[in-house]
Amino acid sequence: MRWSLLVAVFGLSIADVASFAQGPPGGQRPGLTRSSPQDAGFFNSTGVVRFQLIQGRLALDAPRHRKGSQNRDEHEVYESITVTAKRGIPSMHYVCQTPEHHLTLSVQKAESLRIESWFPKSSERSVLDQPASGMIKWTHSRGDLEDQYTGATLLHVRHSEPENFDLHFGFLIERLLRGQSLKSLSDSAEGIMIEELVGANSPGRDSILACVDQLRSKRRSARIAAERQLLVWGTPIVPTIQRIPPDDLDAEQQDRLRRILRRLRPGVDDTPATLAKLLVNDHSYWTQIANRLSGEQLRLANDHLEQFGADPILVSAEPQERIAARNE
């Protein structure tokens, strides 16, 4: 996939769409004033496109889109959007510019997404790549320094560096979600996760992996029974399945697991409760939020993880070190 160059706020590279560097007509300079996140603009419920957060990942609501191009230059902010569709599946390219912040958002086939953010005065750049499946990658650069973070959901990636993530992407994502922020969603979800740790009844990792192993059984009845059981357990199995190396699975298992994950992916927006259910067995997510937990909360989380079959969380008394790939 060929992405456009980084110069504007949010952008997707799609065929026959203006490049990321395209700015306001006539060389006009946008001003400093921006609408509030509650003013969703092109992304409101009756706008050009509608975004959803589904299992912690952004996606276009495919049935709710209008093809075409629009732009506006008012209140000293320049925005443009182009929406195309193939067989009813939309792609989109969006640009937003002020003198202080350039953003582009690009979406391919509703789910593959890229956001590019640039602060001209400091030359600080951030790029968020969300493929249709697999790990989300965030690259943040300042001069010659480059940090990279990955995660299964946007909530995972945000927790790597919350302040910088919100600085670059928070305003846009809040507009896409019509006034709801990732911070508020994750805070509420974590509260529910902690409240429900006592008496939580979810399958253990060994049980999930045993069912996955049965998906390669020579007996068709065993394969069907294992698939049904995984579906009954629901979204708490998702983090475990997503972390199984593809090389450990045969073609039958991979096909059935793709079908299971597709059926467990809802068509409605995430809520704190659904996110809590998705993340409660996710060791990597508990690790990211561990330093925000009280001693009692950490004990409950470790009891739950050990019952699930995962290692306990180890928390250092020192500030948590940032994990990043750095290119000198």
mmCIF file of C-alpha atoms in Angstrom:
data_model
loop_
_atom_site.group_PDB
_atom_site.id
_atom_site.type_symbol
_atom_site.label_atom_id
_atom_site.label_comp_id
_atom_site.label_asym_id
_atom_site.label_seq_id
_atom_site.Cartn_x
_atom_site.Cartn_y
_atom_site.Cartn_z
ATOM 1 C CA MET A 1 0.000 0.000 0.000
ATOM 2 C CA ARG A 2 1.389 3.401 -0.929
ATOM 3 C CA TRP A 3 0.670 6.151 1.578
ATOM 4 C CA SER A 4 0.723 9.836 0.771
ATOM 5 C CA LEU A 5 3.439 12.073 2.213
ATOM 6 C CA LEU A 6 2.969 13.600 5.660
ATOM 7 C CA VAL A 7 1.964 17.270 5.524
ATOM 8 C CA ALA A 8 -1.669 17.447 6.696
ATOM 9 C CA VAL A 9 -3.741 16.272 9.628
ATOM 10 C CA PHE A 10 -5.450 12.901 8.948
ATOM 11 C CA GLY A 11 -4.948 11.140 5.635
ATOM 12 C CA LEU A 12 -5.560 7.874 3.771
ATOM 13 C CA SER A 13 -3.965 7.193 0.442
ATOM 14 C CA ILE A 14 -6.608 6.241 -2.065
ATOM 15 C CA ALA A 15 -6.584 6.336 -5.817
ATOM 16 C CA ASP A 16 -7.381 9.634 -7.509
ATOM 17 C CA VAL A 17 -7.348 11.548 -4.203
ATOM 18 C CA ALA A 18 -5.342 14.717 -3.564
ATOM 19 C CA SER A 19 -2.071 14.196 -1.715
ATOM 20 C CA PHE A 20 -1.536 14.788 1.974
ATOM 21 C CA ALA A 21 0.384 17.950 1.177
ATOM 22 C CA GLN A 22 -2.567 19.651 -0.469
ATOM 23 C CA GLY A 23 -3.500 22.782 1.468
ATOM 24 C CA PRO A 24 -6.051 25.571 1.320
ATOM 25 C CA PRO A 25 -6.731 27.098 -2.096
ATOM 26 C CA GLY A 26 -5.031 30.322 -3.133
ATOM 27 C CA GLY A 27 -2.195 29.956 -0.655
ATOM 28 C CA GLN A 28 -4.438 30.938 2.261
ATOM 29 C CA ARG A 29 -3.099 30.261 5.747
ATOM 30 C CA PRO A 30 -5.418 28.618 8.274
ATOM 31 C CA GLY A 31 -5.610 30.142 11.723
ATOM 32 C CA LEU A 32 -5.317 28.867 15.266
ATOM 33 C CA THR A 33 -8.953 28.375 16.207
ATOM 34 C CA ARG A 34 -10.339 24.844 16.104
ATOM 35 C CA SER A 35 -13.802 23.536 16.716
ATOM 36 C CA SER A 36 -14.405 21.596 19.904
ATOM 37 C CA PRO A 37 -14.253 17.776 19.715
ATOM 38 C CA GLN A 38 -18.031 17.757 20.230
ATOM 39 C CA ASP A 39 -18.348 19.531 16.852
ATOM 40 C CA ALA A 40 -17.770 16.382 14.806
ATOM 41 C CA GLY A 41 -18.213 18.211 11.481
ATOM 42 C CA PHE A 42 -17.830 15.802 8.549
ATOM 43 C CA PHE A 43 -17.940 12.907 11.051
ATOM 44 C CA ASN A 44 -21.187 13.596 12.907
ATOM 45 C CA SER A 45 -24.026 11.078 12.903
ATOM 46 C CA THR A 46 -25.512 12.552 9.714
ATOM 47 C CA GLY A 47 -22.200 13.599 8.137
ATOM 48 C CA VAL A 48 -20.220 12.356 5.151
ATOM 49 C CA VAL A 49 -18.881 9.339 7.022
ATOM 50 C CA ARG A 50 -19.371 7.851 10.464
ATOM 51 C CA PHE A 51 -16.606 6.210 12.479
ATOM 52 C CA GLN A 52 -16.964 3.460 15.051
ATOM 53 C CA LEU A 53 -14.619 2.103 17.693
ATOM 54 C CA ILE A 54 -14.959 -1.675 17.494
ATOM 55 C CA GLN A 55 -12.827 -3.852 19.788
ATOM 56 C CA GLY A 56 -10.541 -0.898 20.376
ATOM 57 C CA ARG A 57 -9.926 -0.159 16.689
ATOM 58 C CA LEU A 58 -11.336 2.585 14.467
ATOM 59 C CA ALA A 59 -13.454 1.596 11.490
ATOM 60 C CA LEU A 60 -15.737 3.327 9.026
ATOM 61 C CA ASP A 61 -19.404 2.433 9.352
ATOM 62 C CA ALA A 62 -19.670 1.098 5.794
ATOM 63 C CA PRO A 63 -23.446 1.566 5.248
ATOM 64 C CA ARG A 64 -23.285 5.208 6.398
ATOM 65 C CA HIS A 65 -21.193 7.111 3.883
ATOM 66 C CA ARG A 66 -21.680 9.513 1.001
ATOM 67 C CA LYS A 67 -19.284 9.503 -1.930
ATOM 68 C CA GLY A 68 -17.795 12.765 -3.116
ATOM 69 C CA SER A 69 -15.555 15.617 -1.981
ATOM 70 C CA GLN A 70 -16.141 18.549 0.360
ATOM 71 C CA ASN A 71 -13.957 21.246 1.858
ATOM 72 C CA ARG A 72 -14.401 24.232 4.107
ATOM 73 C CA ASP A 73 -12.249 27.135 5.229
ATOM 74 C CA GLU A 74 -13.851 28.906 8.156
ATOM 75 C CA HIS A 75 -12.925 30.063 11.646
ATOM 76 C CA GLU A 76 -9.335 29.969 10.382
ATOM 77 C CA VAL A 77 -9.331 26.190 9.922
ATOM 78 C CA TYR A 78 -9.049 24.427 6.564
ATOM 79 C CA GLU A 79 -10.562 20.950 6.126
ATOM 80 C CA SER A 80 -11.161 18.729 3.115
ATOM 81 C CA ILE A 81 -12.549 15.226 2.738
ATOM 82 C CA THR A 82 -12.886 12.828 -0.192
ATOM 83 C CA VAL A 83 -14.862 9.598 0.048
ATOM 84 C CA THR A 84 -14.825 6.821 -2.554
ATOM 85 C CA ALA A 85 -16.354 3.345 -2.430
ATOM 86 C CA LYS A 86 -15.962 0.028 -4.199
ATOM 87 C CA ARG A 87 -18.732 -2.545 -3.887
ATOM 88 C CA GLY A 88 -20.161 -0.539 -1.012
ATOM 89 C CA ILE A 89 -16.925 -0.506 1.032
ATOM 90 C CA PRO A 90 -15.737 3.098 1.582
ATOM 91 C CA SER A 91 -12.243 4.571 1.536
ATOM 92 C CA MET A 92 -11.527 8.100 2.664
ATOM 93 C CA HIS A 93 -8.907 10.874 2.717
ATOM 94 C CA TYR A 94 -9.247 13.747 5.193
ATOM 95 C CA VAL A 95 -7.020 16.803 5.707
ATOM 96 C CA CYS A 96 -7.125 19.396 8.491
ATOM 97 C CA GLN A 97 -4.650 22.266 8.758
ATOM 98 C CA THR A 98 -3.888 25.128 11.101
ATOM 99 C CA PRO A 99 -0.540 26.945 11.316
ATOM 100 C CA GLU A 100 0.249 24.983 14.467
ATOM 101 C CA HIS A 101 -0.915 21.484 13.570
ATOM 102 C CA HIS A 102 -1.302 19.500 10.347
ATOM 103 C CA LEU A 103 -3.297 16.254 10.312
ATOM 104 C CA THR A 104 -4.292 13.713 7.696
ATOM 105 C CA LEU A 105 -6.474 10.638 8.035
ATOM 106 C CA SER A 106 -6.554 7.939 5.387
ATOM 107 C CA VAL A 107 -8.761 4.847 5.376
ATOM 108 C CA GLN A 108 -8.625 1.947 2.943
ATOM 109 C CA LYS A 109 -11.591 -0.426 2.658
ATOM 110 C CA ALA A 110 -13.203 0.816 5.887
ATOM 111 C CA GLU A 111 -10.669 -0.676 8.355
ATOM 112 C CA SER A 112 -7.067 -0.113 7.222
ATOM 113 C CA LEU A 113 -6.229 3.310 8.599
ATOM 114 C CA ARG A 114 -3.364 5.779 8.826
ATOM 115 C CA ILE A 115 -3.194 9.052 10.773
ATOM 116 C CA GLU A 116 -0.314 11.477 10.276
ATOM 117 C CA SER A 117 0.307 14.411 12.619
ATOM 118 C CA TRP A 118 2.901 17.179 12.240
ATOM 119 C CA PHE A 119 3.712 20.243 14.341
ATOM 120 C CA PRO A 120 5.490 22.640 11.928
ATOM 121 C CA LYS A 121 7.144 24.775 14.617
ATOM 122 C CA SER A 122 8.882 21.853 16.327
ATOM 123 C CA SER A 123 8.969 19.468 13.314
ATOM 124 C CA GLU A 124 7.572 16.799 15.653
ATOM 125 C CA ARG A 125 5.762 14.065 13.730
ATOM 126 C CA SER A 126 3.621 11.076 14.630
ATOM 127 C CA VAL A 127 2.223 8.373 12.365
ATOM 128 C CA LEU A 128 -0.392 5.867 13.490
ATOM 129 C CA ASP A 129 -0.832 2.790 11.279
ATOM 130 C CA GLN A 130 -3.785 0.484 11.920
ATOM 131 C CA PRO A 131 -3.924 -2.445 9.470
ATOM 132 C CA ALA A 132 -7.161 -4.323 8.848
ATOM 133 C CA SER A 133 -5.840 -6.978 11.239
ATOM 134 C CA GLY A 134 -2.738 -7.432 13.335
ATOM 135 C CA MET A 135 -0.803 -5.051 15.532
ATOM 136 C CA ILE A 136 -1.257 -1.264 15.428
ATOM 137 C CA LYS A 137 1.995 0.713 15.129
ATOM 138 C CA TRP A 138 2.690 4.251 16.323
ATOM 139 C CA THR A 139 5.887 5.994 15.175
ATOM 140 C CA HIS A 140 6.832 9.242 16.923
ATOM 141 C CA SER A 141 9.822 11.283 15.739
ATOM 142 C CA ARG A 142 11.586 14.394 17.008
ATOM 143 C CA GLY A 143 14.597 15.333 14.902
ATOM 144 C CA ASP A 144 16.838 12.270 14.629
ATOM 145 C CA LEU A 145 15.066 10.416 17.453
ATOM 146 C CA GLU A 146 12.332 7.947 16.549
ATOM 147 C CA ASP A 147 10.260 5.873 18.971
ATOM 148 C CA GLN A 148 7.967 3.039 17.932
ATOM 149 C CA TYR A 149 5.139 1.459 19.887
ATOM 150 C CA THR A 150 2.826 -1.419 19.001
ATOM 151 C CA GLY A 151 -0.379 -2.777 20.470
ATOM 152 C CA ALA A 152 -3.420 -4.873 19.685
ATOM 153 C CA THR A 153 -5.793 -1.931 20.175
ATOM 154 C CA LEU A 154 -5.609 1.853 20.195
ATOM 155 C CA LEU A 155 -5.994 1.694 23.977
ATOM 156 C CA HIS A 156 -2.805 -0.380 24.225
ATOM 157 C CA VAL A 157 -0.888 2.025 21.996
ATOM 158 C CA ARG A 158 -2.144 5.118 23.827
ATOM 159 C CA HIS A 159 -0.952 3.769 27.176
ATOM 160 C CA SER A 160 2.621 3.605 25.818
ATOM 161 C CA GLU A 161 2.817 7.426 25.967
ATOM 162 C CA PRO A 162 -0.602 8.891 26.863
ATOM 163 C CA GLU A 163 0.357 12.574 26.818
ATOM 164 C CA ASN A 164 2.079 12.480 23.434
ATOM 165 C CA PHE A 165 -0.631 10.258 21.965
ATOM 166 C CA ASP A 166 -3.364 12.652 23.052
ATOM 167 C CA LEU A 167 -1.348 15.646 21.874
ATOM 168 C CA HIS A 168 -1.090 14.265 18.339
ATOM 169 C CA PHE A 169 -4.251 12.205 17.907
ATOM 170 C CA GLY A 170 -6.612 12.867 20.815
ATOM 171 C CA PHE A 171 -8.478 15.817 19.288
ATOM 172 C CA LEU A 172 -9.108 14.042 15.996
ATOM 173 C CA ILE A 173 -10.144 10.715 17.528
ATOM 174 C CA GLU A 174 -12.543 12.532 19.847
ATOM 175 C CA ARG A 175 -14.147 14.177 16.812
ATOM 176 C CA LEU A 176 -14.333 10.839 14.986
ATOM 177 C CA LEU A 177 -16.090 9.347 18.004
ATOM 178 C CA ARG A 178 -18.440 12.338 18.248
ATOM 179 C CA GLY A 179 -17.148 13.731 21.537
ATOM 180 C CA GLN A 180 -15.997 10.528 23.234
ATOM 181 C CA SER A 181 -12.270 10.264 23.993
ATOM 182 C CA LEU A 182 -10.050 7.199 24.213
ATOM 183 C CA LYS A 183 -9.011 8.374 27.668
ATOM 184 C CA SER A 184 -12.566 8.405 29.008
ATOM 185 C CA LEU A 185 -13.334 5.027 27.430
ATOM 186 C CA SER A 186 -10.194 3.364 28.781
ATOM 187 C CA ASP A 187 -10.601 4.882 32.261
ATOM 188 C CA SER A 188 -14.195 3.637 32.473
ATOM 189 C CA ALA A 189 -13.304 0.208 31.064
ATOM 190 C CA GLU A 190 -10.473 -0.223 33.570
ATOM 191 C CA GLY A 191 -12.829 0.654 36.412
ATOM 192 C CA ILE A 192 -15.210 -2.088 35.301
ATOM 193 C CA MET A 193 -12.339 -4.580 34.860
ATOM 194 C CA ILE A 194 -11.210 -3.989 38.432
ATOM 195 C CA GLU A 195 -14.746 -4.106 39.891
ATOM 196 C CA GLU A 196 -15.426 -7.459 38.219
ATOM 197 C CA LEU A 197 -12.160 -9.178 39.169
ATOM 198 C CA VAL A 198 -13.772 -10.652 42.264
ATOM 199 C CA GLY A 199 -15.810 -13.635 41.137
ATOM 200 C CA ALA A 200 -14.784 -13.237 37.492
ATOM 201 C CA ASN A 201 -15.655 -16.404 35.605
ATOM 202 C CA SER A 202 -13.762 -16.645 32.342
ATOM 203 C CA PRO A 203 -11.960 -19.526 30.639
ATOM 204 C CA GLY A 204 -8.316 -20.155 31.451
ATOM 205 C CA ARG A 205 -5.603 -19.811 28.830
ATOM 206 C CA ASP A 206 -4.915 -23.564 28.840
ATOM 207 C CA SER A 207 -8.591 -24.266 28.146
ATOM 208 C CA ILE A 208 -8.612 -21.799 25.257
ATOM 209 C CA LEU A 209 -5.440 -23.265 23.739
ATOM 210 C CA ALA A 210 -6.806 -26.805 24.176
ATOM 211 C CA CYS A 211 -9.873 -25.812 22.152
ATOM 212 C CA VAL A 212 -7.658 -24.205 19.502
ATOM 213 C CA ASP A 213 -5.696 -27.463 19.309
ATOM 214 C CA GLN A 214 -8.950 -29.374 18.753
ATOM 215 C CA LEU A 215 -9.609 -27.265 15.662
ATOM 216 C CA ARG A 216 -7.053 -29.491 13.894
ATOM 217 C CA SER A 217 -8.650 -32.747 15.055
ATOM 218 C CA LYS A 218 -9.184 -35.487 12.483
ATOM 219 C CA ARG A 219 -12.761 -35.780 13.743
ATOM 220 C CA ARG A 220 -15.118 -33.208 12.259
ATOM 221 C CA SER A 221 -17.365 -33.370 15.334
ATOM 222 C CA ALA A 222 -14.429 -32.397 17.575
ATOM 223 C CA ARG A 223 -13.559 -29.439 15.357
ATOM 224 C CA ILE A 224 -17.157 -28.220 15.366
ATOM 225 C CA ALA A 225 -17.476 -28.643 19.151
ATOM 226 C CA ALA A 226 -14.251 -26.698 19.771
ATOM 227 C CA GLU A 227 -15.355 -23.862 17.512
ATOM 228 C CA ARG A 228 -18.712 -23.667 19.267
ATOM 229 C CA GLN A 229 -17.059 -23.586 22.684
ATOM 230 C CA LEU A 230 -14.745 -20.746 21.690
ATOM 231 C CA LEU A 231 -17.727 -18.767 20.423
ATOM 232 C CA VAL A 232 -19.619 -19.399 23.681
ATOM 233 C CA TRP A 233 -16.700 -18.011 25.703
ATOM 234 C CA GLY A 234 -16.876 -14.843 23.655
ATOM 235 C CA THR A 235 -14.538 -11.857 23.466
ATOM 236 C CA PRO A 236 -12.382 -12.719 26.551
ATOM 237 C CA ILE A 237 -10.655 -15.303 24.310
ATOM 238 C CA VAL A 238 -9.656 -12.731 21.678
ATOM 239 C CA PRO A 239 -6.303 -11.552 23.157
ATOM 240 C CA THR A 240 -5.140 -15.154 23.575
ATOM 241 C CA ILE A 241 -6.044 -16.123 20.019
ATOM 242 C CA GLN A 242 -4.467 -12.992 18.556
ATOM 243 C CA ARG A 243 -1.142 -13.832 20.181
ATOM 244 C CA ILE A 244 -0.836 -17.380 18.831
ATOM 245 C CA PRO A 245 2.030 -17.412 16.269
ATOM 246 C CA PRO A 246 0.600 -18.220 12.810
ATOM 247 C CA ASP A 247 3.341 -20.800 12.296
ATOM 248 C CA ASP A 248 1.855 -22.811 15.194
ATOM 249 C CA LEU A 249 -1.452 -23.213 13.325
ATOM 250 C CA ASP A 250 -2.359 -25.339 10.341
ATOM 251 C CA ALA A 251 -4.602 -24.097 7.531
ATOM 252 C CA GLU A 252 -7.760 -25.536 9.129
ATOM 253 C CA GLN A 253 -7.085 -23.807 12.440
ATOM 254 C CA GLN A 254 -6.264 -20.493 10.797
ATOM 255 C CA ASP A 255 -9.458 -20.573 8.739
ATOM 256 C CA ARG A 256 -11.659 -21.417 11.730
ATOM 257 C CA LEU A 257 -9.982 -18.844 13.981
ATOM 258 C CA ARG A 258 -10.482 -16.126 11.365
ATOM 259 C CA ARG A 259 -14.154 -17.069 11.251
ATOM 260 C CA ILE A 260 -14.411 -17.075 15.053
ATOM 261 C CA LEU A 261 -12.779 -13.648 15.387
ATOM 262 C CA ARG A 262 -15.041 -12.284 12.655
ATOM 263 C CA ARG A 263 -18.148 -13.579 14.425
ATOM 264 C CA LEU A 264 -16.969 -12.197 17.767
ATOM 265 C CA ARG A 265 -16.447 -8.757 16.251
ATOM 266 C CA PRO A 266 -19.648 -6.780 16.874
ATOM 267 C CA GLY A 267 -21.108 -4.290 14.424
ATOM 268 C CA VAL A 268 -21.876 -1.770 17.156
ATOM 269 C CA ASP A 269 -19.727 0.797 18.950
ATOM 270 C CA ASP A 270 -17.570 -0.204 21.909
ATOM 271 C CA THR A 271 -18.749 0.638 25.395
ATOM 272 C CA PRO A 272 -16.648 0.567 28.576
ATOM 273 C CA ALA A 273 -18.352 -2.739 29.469
ATOM 274 C CA THR A 274 -17.539 -4.449 26.149
ATOM 275 C CA LEU A 275 -13.957 -3.150 26.281
ATOM 276 C CA ALA A 276 -13.593 -4.464 29.833
ATOM 277 C CA LYS A 277 -14.754 -7.895 28.692
ATOM 278 C CA LEU A 278 -12.283 -7.816 25.804
ATOM 279 C CA LEU A 279 -9.298 -6.739 27.930
ATOM 280 C CA VAL A 280 -9.842 -8.559 31.225
ATOM 281 C CA ASN A 281 -7.607 -11.504 30.214
ATOM 282 C CA ASP A 282 -5.048 -9.388 28.365
ATOM 283 C CA HIS A 283 -1.775 -9.628 30.288
ATOM 284 C CA SER A 284 -0.116 -6.932 28.164
ATOM 285 C CA TYR A 285 -2.885 -4.444 28.965
ATOM 286 C CA TRP A 286 -2.765 -5.156 32.707
ATOM 287 C CA THR A 287 1.005 -4.623 32.537
ATOM 288 C CA GLN A 288 0.540 -1.231 30.901
ATOM 289 C CA ILE A 289 -1.868 0.015 33.580
ATOM 290 C CA ALA A 290 -0.178 -1.701 36.547
ATOM 291 C CA ASN A 291 1.478 1.460 37.881
ATOM 292 C CA ARG A 292 -1.951 3.098 38.134
ATOM 293 C CA LEU A 293 -3.322 0.319 40.358
ATOM 294 C CA SER A 294 -3.414 0.324 44.128
ATOM 295 C CA GLY A 295 -1.745 -2.524 46.005
ATOM 296 C CA GLU A 296 -5.079 -4.283 46.522
ATOM 297 C CA GLN A 297 -6.094 -3.816 42.891
ATOM 298 C CA LEU A 298 -2.760 -5.235 41.745
ATOM 299 C CA ARG A 299 -3.234 -8.242 44.012
ATOM 300 C CA LEU A 300 -6.679 -8.907 42.551
ATOM 301 C CA ALA A 301 -5.340 -8.512 39.014
ATOM 302 C CA ASN A 302 -2.501 -10.956 39.689
ATOM 303 C CA ASP A 303 -4.886 -13.461 41.276
ATOM 304 C CA HIS A 304 -7.036 -13.249 38.161
ATOM 305 C CA LEU A 305 -4.099 -13.563 35.758
ATOM 306 C CA GLU A 306 -2.658 -16.548 37.630
ATOM 307 C CA GLN A 307 -6.070 -18.236 37.590
ATOM 308 C CA PHE A 308 -6.214 -17.520 33.868
ATOM 309 C CA GLY A 309 -2.806 -19.157 33.459
ATOM 310 C CA ALA A 310 -0.666 -16.054 32.868
ATOM 311 C CA ASP A 311 2.354 -14.769 34.763
ATOM 312 C CA PRO A 312 1.773 -12.200 37.512
ATOM 313 C CA ILE A 313 2.537 -8.528 36.868
ATOM 314 C CA LEU A 314 5.819 -7.287 38.292
ATOM 315 C CA VAL A 315 5.808 -3.585 39.151
ATOM 316 C CA SER A 316 8.993 -1.689 39.877
ATOM 317 C CA ALA A 317 9.068 0.987 42.561
ATOM 318 C CA GLU A 318 10.820 3.183 40.006
ATOM 319 C CA PRO A 319 8.883 5.049 37.287
ATOM 320 C CA GLN A 320 7.958 2.666 34.494
ATOM 321 C CA GLU A 321 10.479 2.745 31.692
ATOM 322 C CA ARG A 322 9.172 3.606 28.260
ATOM 323 C CA ILE A 323 9.431 0.736 25.828
ATOM 324 C CA ALA A 324 10.281 1.932 22.373
ATOM 325 C CA ALA A 325 12.314 1.058 19.323
ATOM 326 C CA ARG A 326 14.705 3.904 18.711
ATOM 327 C CA ASN A 327 16.546 4.632 15.516
ATOM 328 C CA GLU A 328 19.564 6.860 15.932
#
